[in-house]
Short mmCIF file of C-alpha atoms and ligand atoms in Angstrom, two decimals:
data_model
loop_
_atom_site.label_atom_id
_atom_site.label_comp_id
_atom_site.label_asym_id
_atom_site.label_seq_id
_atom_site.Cartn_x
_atom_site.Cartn_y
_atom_site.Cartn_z
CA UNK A 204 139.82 -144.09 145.11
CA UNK A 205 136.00 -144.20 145.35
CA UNK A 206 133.47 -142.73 142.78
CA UNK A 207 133.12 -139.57 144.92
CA UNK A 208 136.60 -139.20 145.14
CA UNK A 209 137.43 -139.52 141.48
CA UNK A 210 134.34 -137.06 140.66
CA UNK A 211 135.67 -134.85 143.29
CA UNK A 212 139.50 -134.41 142.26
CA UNK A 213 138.68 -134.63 138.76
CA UNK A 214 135.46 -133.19 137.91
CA UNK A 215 133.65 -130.99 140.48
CA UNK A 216 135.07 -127.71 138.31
CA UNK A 217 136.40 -128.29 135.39
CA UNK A 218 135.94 -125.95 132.24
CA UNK A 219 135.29 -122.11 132.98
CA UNK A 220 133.45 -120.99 135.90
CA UNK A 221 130.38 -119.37 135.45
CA UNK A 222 127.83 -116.86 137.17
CA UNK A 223 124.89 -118.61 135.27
CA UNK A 224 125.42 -121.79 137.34
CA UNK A 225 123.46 -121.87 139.90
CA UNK A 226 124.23 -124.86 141.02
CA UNK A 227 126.90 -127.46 139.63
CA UNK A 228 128.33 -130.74 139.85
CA UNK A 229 127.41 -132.02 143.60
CA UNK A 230 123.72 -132.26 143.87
CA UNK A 231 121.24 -134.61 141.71
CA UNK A 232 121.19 -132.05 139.16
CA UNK A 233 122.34 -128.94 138.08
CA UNK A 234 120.53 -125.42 138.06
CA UNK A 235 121.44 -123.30 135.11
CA UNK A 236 120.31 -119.52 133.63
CA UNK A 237 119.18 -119.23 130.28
CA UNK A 238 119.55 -115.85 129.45
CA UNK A 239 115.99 -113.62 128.57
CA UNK A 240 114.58 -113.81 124.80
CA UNK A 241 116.85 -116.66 124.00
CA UNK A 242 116.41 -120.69 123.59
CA UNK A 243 118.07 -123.60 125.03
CA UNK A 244 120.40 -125.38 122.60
CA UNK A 245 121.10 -128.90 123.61
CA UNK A 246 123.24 -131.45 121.72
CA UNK A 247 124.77 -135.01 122.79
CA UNK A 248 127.45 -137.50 121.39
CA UNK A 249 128.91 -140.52 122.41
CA UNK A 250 132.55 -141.56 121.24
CA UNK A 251 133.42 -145.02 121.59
CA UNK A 252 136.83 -146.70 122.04
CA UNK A 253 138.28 -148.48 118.79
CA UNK A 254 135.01 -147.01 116.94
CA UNK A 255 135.23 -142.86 117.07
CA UNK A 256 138.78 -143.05 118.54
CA UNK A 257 141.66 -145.74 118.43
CA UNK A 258 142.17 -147.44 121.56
CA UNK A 259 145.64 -146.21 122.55
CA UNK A 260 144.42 -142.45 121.84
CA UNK A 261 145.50 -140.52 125.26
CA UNK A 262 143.33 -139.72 127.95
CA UNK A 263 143.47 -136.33 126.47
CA UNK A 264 143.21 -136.52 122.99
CA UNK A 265 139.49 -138.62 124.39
CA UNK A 266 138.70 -135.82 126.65
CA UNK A 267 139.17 -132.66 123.77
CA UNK A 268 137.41 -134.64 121.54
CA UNK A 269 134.36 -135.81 123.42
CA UNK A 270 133.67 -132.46 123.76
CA UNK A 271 134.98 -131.15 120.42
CA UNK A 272 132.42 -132.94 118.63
CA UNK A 273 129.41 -131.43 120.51
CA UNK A 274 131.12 -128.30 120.61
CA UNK A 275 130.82 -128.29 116.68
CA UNK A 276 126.99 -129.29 116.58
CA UNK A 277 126.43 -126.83 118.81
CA UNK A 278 128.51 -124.68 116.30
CA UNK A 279 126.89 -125.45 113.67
CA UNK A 280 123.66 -123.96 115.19
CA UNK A 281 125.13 -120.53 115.66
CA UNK A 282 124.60 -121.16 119.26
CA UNK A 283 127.02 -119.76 122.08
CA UNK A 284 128.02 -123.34 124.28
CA UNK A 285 128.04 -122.76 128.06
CA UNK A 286 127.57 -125.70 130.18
CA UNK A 287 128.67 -129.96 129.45
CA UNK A 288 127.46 -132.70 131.60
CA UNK A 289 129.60 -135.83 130.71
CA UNK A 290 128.92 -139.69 131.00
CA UNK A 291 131.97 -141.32 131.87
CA UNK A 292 131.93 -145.06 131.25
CA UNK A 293 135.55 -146.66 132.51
CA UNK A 294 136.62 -150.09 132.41
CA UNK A 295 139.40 -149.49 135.73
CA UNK A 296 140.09 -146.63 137.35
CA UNK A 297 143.67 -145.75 135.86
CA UNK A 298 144.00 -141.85 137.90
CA UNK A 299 147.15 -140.81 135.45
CA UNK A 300 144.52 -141.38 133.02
CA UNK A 301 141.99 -139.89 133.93
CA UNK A 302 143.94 -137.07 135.12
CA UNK A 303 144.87 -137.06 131.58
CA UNK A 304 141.60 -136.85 130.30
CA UNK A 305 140.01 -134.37 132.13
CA UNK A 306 143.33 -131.73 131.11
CA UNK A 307 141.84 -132.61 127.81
CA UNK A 308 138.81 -132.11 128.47
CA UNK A 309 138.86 -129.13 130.41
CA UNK A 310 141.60 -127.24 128.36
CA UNK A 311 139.04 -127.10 125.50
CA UNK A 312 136.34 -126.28 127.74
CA UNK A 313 137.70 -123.40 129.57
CA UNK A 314 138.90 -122.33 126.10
CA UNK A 315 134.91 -122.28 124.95
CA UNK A 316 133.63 -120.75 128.04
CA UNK A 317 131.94 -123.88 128.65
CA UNK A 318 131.67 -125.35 132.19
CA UNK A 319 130.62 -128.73 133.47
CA UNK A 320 127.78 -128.80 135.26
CA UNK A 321 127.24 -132.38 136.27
CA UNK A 322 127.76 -136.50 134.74
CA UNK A 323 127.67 -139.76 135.62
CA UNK A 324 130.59 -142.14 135.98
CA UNK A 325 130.28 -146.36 135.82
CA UNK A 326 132.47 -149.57 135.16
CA UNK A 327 132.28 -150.51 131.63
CA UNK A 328 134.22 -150.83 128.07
CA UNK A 329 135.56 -146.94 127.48
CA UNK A 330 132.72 -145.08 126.09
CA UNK A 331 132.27 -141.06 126.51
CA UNK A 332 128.84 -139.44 126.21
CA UNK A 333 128.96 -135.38 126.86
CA UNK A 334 126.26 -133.18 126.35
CA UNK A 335 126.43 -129.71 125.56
CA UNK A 336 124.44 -127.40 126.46
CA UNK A 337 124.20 -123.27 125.13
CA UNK A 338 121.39 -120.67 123.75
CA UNK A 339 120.81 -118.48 120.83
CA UNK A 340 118.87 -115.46 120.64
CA UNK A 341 115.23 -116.95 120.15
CA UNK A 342 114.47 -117.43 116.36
CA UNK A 343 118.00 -117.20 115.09
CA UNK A 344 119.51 -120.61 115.22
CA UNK A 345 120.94 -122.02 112.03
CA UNK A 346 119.32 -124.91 110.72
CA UNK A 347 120.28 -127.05 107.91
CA UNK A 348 116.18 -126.78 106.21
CA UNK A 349 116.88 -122.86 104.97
CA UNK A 350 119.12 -123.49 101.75
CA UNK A 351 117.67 -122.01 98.69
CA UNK A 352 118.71 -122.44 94.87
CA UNK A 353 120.93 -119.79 93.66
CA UNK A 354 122.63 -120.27 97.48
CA UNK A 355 126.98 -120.55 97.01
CA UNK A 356 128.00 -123.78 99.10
CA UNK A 357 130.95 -122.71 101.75
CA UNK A 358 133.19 -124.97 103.67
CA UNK A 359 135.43 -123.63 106.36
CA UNK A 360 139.21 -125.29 107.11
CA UNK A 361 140.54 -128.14 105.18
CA UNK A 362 138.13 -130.81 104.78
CA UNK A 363 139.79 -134.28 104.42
CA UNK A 364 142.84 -133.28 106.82
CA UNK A 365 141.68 -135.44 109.64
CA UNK A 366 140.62 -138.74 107.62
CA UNK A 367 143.92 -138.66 106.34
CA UNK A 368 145.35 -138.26 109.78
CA UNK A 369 143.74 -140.91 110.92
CA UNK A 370 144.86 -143.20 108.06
CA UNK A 371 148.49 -142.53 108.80
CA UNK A 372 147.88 -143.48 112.30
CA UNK A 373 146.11 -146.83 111.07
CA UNK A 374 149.31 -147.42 108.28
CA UNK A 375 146.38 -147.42 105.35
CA UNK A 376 148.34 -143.96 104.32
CA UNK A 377 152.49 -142.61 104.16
CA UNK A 378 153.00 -139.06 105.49
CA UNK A 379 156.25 -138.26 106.51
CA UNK A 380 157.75 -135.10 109.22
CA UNK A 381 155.58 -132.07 109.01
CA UNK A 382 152.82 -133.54 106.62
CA UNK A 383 152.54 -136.71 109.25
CA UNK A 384 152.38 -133.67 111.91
CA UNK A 385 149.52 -131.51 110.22
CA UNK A 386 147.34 -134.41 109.24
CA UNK A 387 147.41 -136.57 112.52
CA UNK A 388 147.16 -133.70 114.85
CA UNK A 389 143.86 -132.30 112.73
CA UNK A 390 142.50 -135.85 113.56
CA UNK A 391 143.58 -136.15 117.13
CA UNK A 392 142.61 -132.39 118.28
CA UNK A 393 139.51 -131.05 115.85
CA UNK A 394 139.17 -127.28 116.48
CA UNK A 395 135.03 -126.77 116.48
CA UNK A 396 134.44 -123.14 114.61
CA UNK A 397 132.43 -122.11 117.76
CA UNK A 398 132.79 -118.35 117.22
CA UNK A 399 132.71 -118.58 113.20
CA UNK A 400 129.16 -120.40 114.04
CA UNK A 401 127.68 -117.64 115.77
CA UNK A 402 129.01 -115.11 113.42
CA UNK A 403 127.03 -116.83 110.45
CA UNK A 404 123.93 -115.97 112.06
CA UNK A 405 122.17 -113.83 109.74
CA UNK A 406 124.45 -114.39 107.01
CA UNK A 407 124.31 -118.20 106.30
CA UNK A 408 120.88 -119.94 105.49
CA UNK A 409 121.18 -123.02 105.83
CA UNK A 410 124.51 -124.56 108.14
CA UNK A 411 125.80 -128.33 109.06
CA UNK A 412 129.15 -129.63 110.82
CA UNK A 413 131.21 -131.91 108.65
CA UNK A 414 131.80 -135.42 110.84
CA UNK A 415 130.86 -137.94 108.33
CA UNK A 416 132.07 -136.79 105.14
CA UNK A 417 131.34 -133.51 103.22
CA UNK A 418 129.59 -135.17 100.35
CA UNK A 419 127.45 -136.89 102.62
CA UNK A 420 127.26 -133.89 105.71
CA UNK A 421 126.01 -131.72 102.21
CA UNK A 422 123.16 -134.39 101.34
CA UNK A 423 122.05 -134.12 104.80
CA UNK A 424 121.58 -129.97 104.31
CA UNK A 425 120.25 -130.26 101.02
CA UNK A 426 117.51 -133.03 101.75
CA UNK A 427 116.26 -131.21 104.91
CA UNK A 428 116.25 -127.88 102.32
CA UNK A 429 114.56 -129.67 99.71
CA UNK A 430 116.86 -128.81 97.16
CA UNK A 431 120.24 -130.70 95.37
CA UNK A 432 123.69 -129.43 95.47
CA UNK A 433 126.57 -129.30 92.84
CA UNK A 434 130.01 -129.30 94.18
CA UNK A 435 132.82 -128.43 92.07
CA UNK A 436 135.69 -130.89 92.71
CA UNK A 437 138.65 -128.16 91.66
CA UNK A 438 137.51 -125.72 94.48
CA UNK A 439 137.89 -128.47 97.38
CA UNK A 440 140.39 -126.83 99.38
CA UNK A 441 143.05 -129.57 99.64
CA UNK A 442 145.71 -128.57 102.52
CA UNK A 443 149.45 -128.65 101.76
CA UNK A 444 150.11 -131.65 103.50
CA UNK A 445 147.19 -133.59 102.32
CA UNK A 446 147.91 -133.42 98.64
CA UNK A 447 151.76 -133.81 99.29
CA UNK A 448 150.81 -137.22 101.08
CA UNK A 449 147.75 -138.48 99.31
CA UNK A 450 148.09 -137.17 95.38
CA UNK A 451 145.31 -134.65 94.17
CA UNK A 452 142.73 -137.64 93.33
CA UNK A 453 142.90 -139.44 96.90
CA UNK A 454 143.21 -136.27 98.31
CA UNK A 455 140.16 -135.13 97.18
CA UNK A 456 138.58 -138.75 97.98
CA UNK A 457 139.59 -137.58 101.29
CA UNK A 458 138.07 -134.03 101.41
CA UNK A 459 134.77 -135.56 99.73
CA UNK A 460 134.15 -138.36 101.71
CA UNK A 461 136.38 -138.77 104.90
CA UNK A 462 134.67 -137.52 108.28
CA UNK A 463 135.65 -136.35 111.64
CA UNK A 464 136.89 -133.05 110.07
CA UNK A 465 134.40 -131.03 112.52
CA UNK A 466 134.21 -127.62 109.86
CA UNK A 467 131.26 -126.26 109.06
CA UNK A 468 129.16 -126.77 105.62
CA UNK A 469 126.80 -123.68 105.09
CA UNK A 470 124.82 -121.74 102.29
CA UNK A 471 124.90 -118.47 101.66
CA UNK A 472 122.19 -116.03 99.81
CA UNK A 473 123.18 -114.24 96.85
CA UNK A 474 121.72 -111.03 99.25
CA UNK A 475 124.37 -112.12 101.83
CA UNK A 476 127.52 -112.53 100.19
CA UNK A 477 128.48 -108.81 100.77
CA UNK A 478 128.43 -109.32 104.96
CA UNK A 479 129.99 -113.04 104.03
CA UNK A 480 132.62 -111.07 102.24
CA UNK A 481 133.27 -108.60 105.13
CA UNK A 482 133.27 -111.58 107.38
CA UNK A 483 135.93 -113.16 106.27
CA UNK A 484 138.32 -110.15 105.92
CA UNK A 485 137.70 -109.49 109.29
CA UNK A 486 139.81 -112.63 110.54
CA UNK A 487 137.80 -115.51 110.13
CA UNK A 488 139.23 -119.37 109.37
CA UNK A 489 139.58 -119.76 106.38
CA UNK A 490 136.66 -120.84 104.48
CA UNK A 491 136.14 -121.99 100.57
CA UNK A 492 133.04 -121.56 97.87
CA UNK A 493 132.84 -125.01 96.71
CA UNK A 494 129.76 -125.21 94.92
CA UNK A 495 126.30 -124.45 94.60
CA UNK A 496 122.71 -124.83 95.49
CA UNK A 497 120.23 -126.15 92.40
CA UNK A 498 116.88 -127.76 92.38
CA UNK A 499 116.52 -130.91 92.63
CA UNK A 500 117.72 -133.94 95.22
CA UNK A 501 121.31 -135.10 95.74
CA UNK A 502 124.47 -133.78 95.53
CA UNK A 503 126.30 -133.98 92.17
CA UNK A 504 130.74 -133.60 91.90
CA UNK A 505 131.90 -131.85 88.75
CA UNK A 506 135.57 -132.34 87.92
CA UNK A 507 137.36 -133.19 84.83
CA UNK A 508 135.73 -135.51 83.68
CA UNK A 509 132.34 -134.74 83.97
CA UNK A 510 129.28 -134.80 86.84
CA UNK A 511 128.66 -137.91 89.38
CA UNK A 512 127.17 -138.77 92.41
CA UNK A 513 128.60 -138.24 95.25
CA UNK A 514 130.05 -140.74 96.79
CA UNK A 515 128.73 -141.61 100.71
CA UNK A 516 130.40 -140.91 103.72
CA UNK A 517 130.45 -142.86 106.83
CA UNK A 518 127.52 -144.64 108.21
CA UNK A 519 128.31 -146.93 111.75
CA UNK A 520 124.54 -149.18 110.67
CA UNK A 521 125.61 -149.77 106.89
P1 ADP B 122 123.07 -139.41 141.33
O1 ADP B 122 123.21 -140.78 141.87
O2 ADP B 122 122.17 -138.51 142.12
O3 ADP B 122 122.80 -139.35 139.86
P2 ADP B 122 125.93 -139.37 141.27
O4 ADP B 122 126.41 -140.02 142.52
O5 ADP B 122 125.93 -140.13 139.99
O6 ADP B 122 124.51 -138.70 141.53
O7 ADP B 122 126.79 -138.05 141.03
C1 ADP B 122 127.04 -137.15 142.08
C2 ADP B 122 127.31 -135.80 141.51
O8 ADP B 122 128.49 -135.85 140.73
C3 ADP B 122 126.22 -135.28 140.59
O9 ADP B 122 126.13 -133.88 140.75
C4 ADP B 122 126.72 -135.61 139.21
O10 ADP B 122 126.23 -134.69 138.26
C5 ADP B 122 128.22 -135.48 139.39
N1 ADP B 122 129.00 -136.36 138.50
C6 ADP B 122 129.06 -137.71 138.47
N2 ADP B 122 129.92 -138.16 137.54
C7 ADP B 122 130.40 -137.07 136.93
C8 ADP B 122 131.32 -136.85 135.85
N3 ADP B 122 131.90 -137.88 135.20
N4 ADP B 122 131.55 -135.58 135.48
C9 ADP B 122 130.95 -134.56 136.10
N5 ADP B 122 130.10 -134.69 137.13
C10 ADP B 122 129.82 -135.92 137.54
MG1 MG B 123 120.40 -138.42 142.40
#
């Protein structure tokens, strides 16, 4: 199969299609409508095999995820996703693979509303760079600078699930039937909070998505807010399965400082916990206080035994 052949059968319209597409994958580049009065969002990740994924993963666990983790950034913006380009970088070209990967891909995508819109394929060790691309109405994007002291600290889902999975898969962790089942499928298919995102416009201040740990994803918010933050270790909201498999102290290890768990970290005003509160009884994820905005810089844990630092998260240069 040549290049054009694999880009035709597998990627010339994947995702949703779109009347804001002017023009898609086929030409040099694509031509896309950003609607009036709102701004470009644009956001881009690369997953690499046997570093963001192991290197048996399927074709379509690689697929969801290269676009679940822009999906969440974009997410964690507040911003409505709408188009992907993705750089494909293949070491053979295995079809049942990629045939794999792009049902993967594109079940997620169509899911999202998101269509692809144009990529780039070459010979190389497995690597998978998408970029998403969506828009928020001009001046509303969530940033992570806005927290303010007095803010509550919020996480949505069940931070630590996925870190957990992934040590089961990698033996460093026992989980057994359903727990095995809960934890390794939050790692291998991460559900980005698109909609949740864009309904915390207005409502959250400040907002971050969780990949490399939530003590670390919350230093992040609160140094580019100016301000420290105290989480509370007994409010972590540790899942069934993970405290069945890990124990409450490594679960909360897990929750604290174990990544790819792809919820979203956000602040709310004391002035906004009233639309927060009707929020979330109008069917949202579910979604935990954990803690508080003070003054300062850092991010203390309080638990049982008293206040420490938080420990890091994951960093690929340390
Ligand atoms: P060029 O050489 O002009 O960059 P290519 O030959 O690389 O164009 O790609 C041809 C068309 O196919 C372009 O529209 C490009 O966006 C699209 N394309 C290439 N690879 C992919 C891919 N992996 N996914 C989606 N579209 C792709
Ligand atoms: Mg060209």
């Amino acid at each position: 199969m040549s290049e054009f052949a694999l880009i035709d059968r597998f990627f010339a319209s994947l995702g949703a299609r779109r009347e804001d597409v002017v023009l898609g994958v086929g030409d040099d580049a694509a031509l896309l409508v950003v609607p009036p009065a709102h701004e470009l969002v644009a956001a881009v990740d690369t997953i690499v095999a046997g570093r963001h994924f192991p290197e048996d993963a399927s074709g379509a666990d690689v697929g969801w995820r290269s676009l679940a983790v822009n999906l969440s950034d974009l997410a964690a913006m507040g911003a409505r996703p709408a188009w992907a380009t993705l750089a494909l970088t293949l070491p053979a070209l295995d079809e049942d693979w990629l045939e794999d990967f792009a049902h993967g891909f594109g079940a997620l995508a169509t899911a999202n509303g998101v269509s692809l819109v144009g990529g780039d394929t070459t010979r190389g060790p497995l690597t998978v760079s998408v970029q998403v691309l969506g828009h928020a109405p001009a001046g509303r994007a969530l940033r992570r600078s806005g927290a303010r002291v007095g803010d509550l600290v919020y996480v949505t889902g069940w931070p630590g699930d996925a870190a957990a999975g992934l040590a089961v898969l990698q033996g460093r962790l026992v989980a057994a039937g359903a727990n095995r089942a809960v934890l390794t499928e939050r790692f291998r298919r991460p559900e980005p909070r698109v909609a949740f995102g864009q309904r915390l416009v207005g409502i959250a201040s400040a907002c971050i998505d969780v990949s490399d740990g939530l003590a670390q994803d919350l230093g992040r918010l609160a140094a580019a807010s100016a301000v420290a933050a105290v989480i509370r270790a007994r409010e972590l909201p540790l899942s069934r399965a993970l405290h069945a498999a890990a124990g409450e102290a490594r679960a909360r290890e897990f929750a604290l400082a174990g990544g790819d768990d792809y919820e979203l970290l956000f602040t709310v005003p004391p002035a906004a916990r009233t639309a927060l509160a009707g929020l979330l009884a109008g069917g949202a994820p579910a979604c935990h206080c954990i803690g508080e905005i003070v003054a300062g810089r850092g991010v203390r844990v309080v638990d049982e035994r008293g206040d420490h630092p938080a420990p890091a998260g994951f960093d690929h240069f340390r």
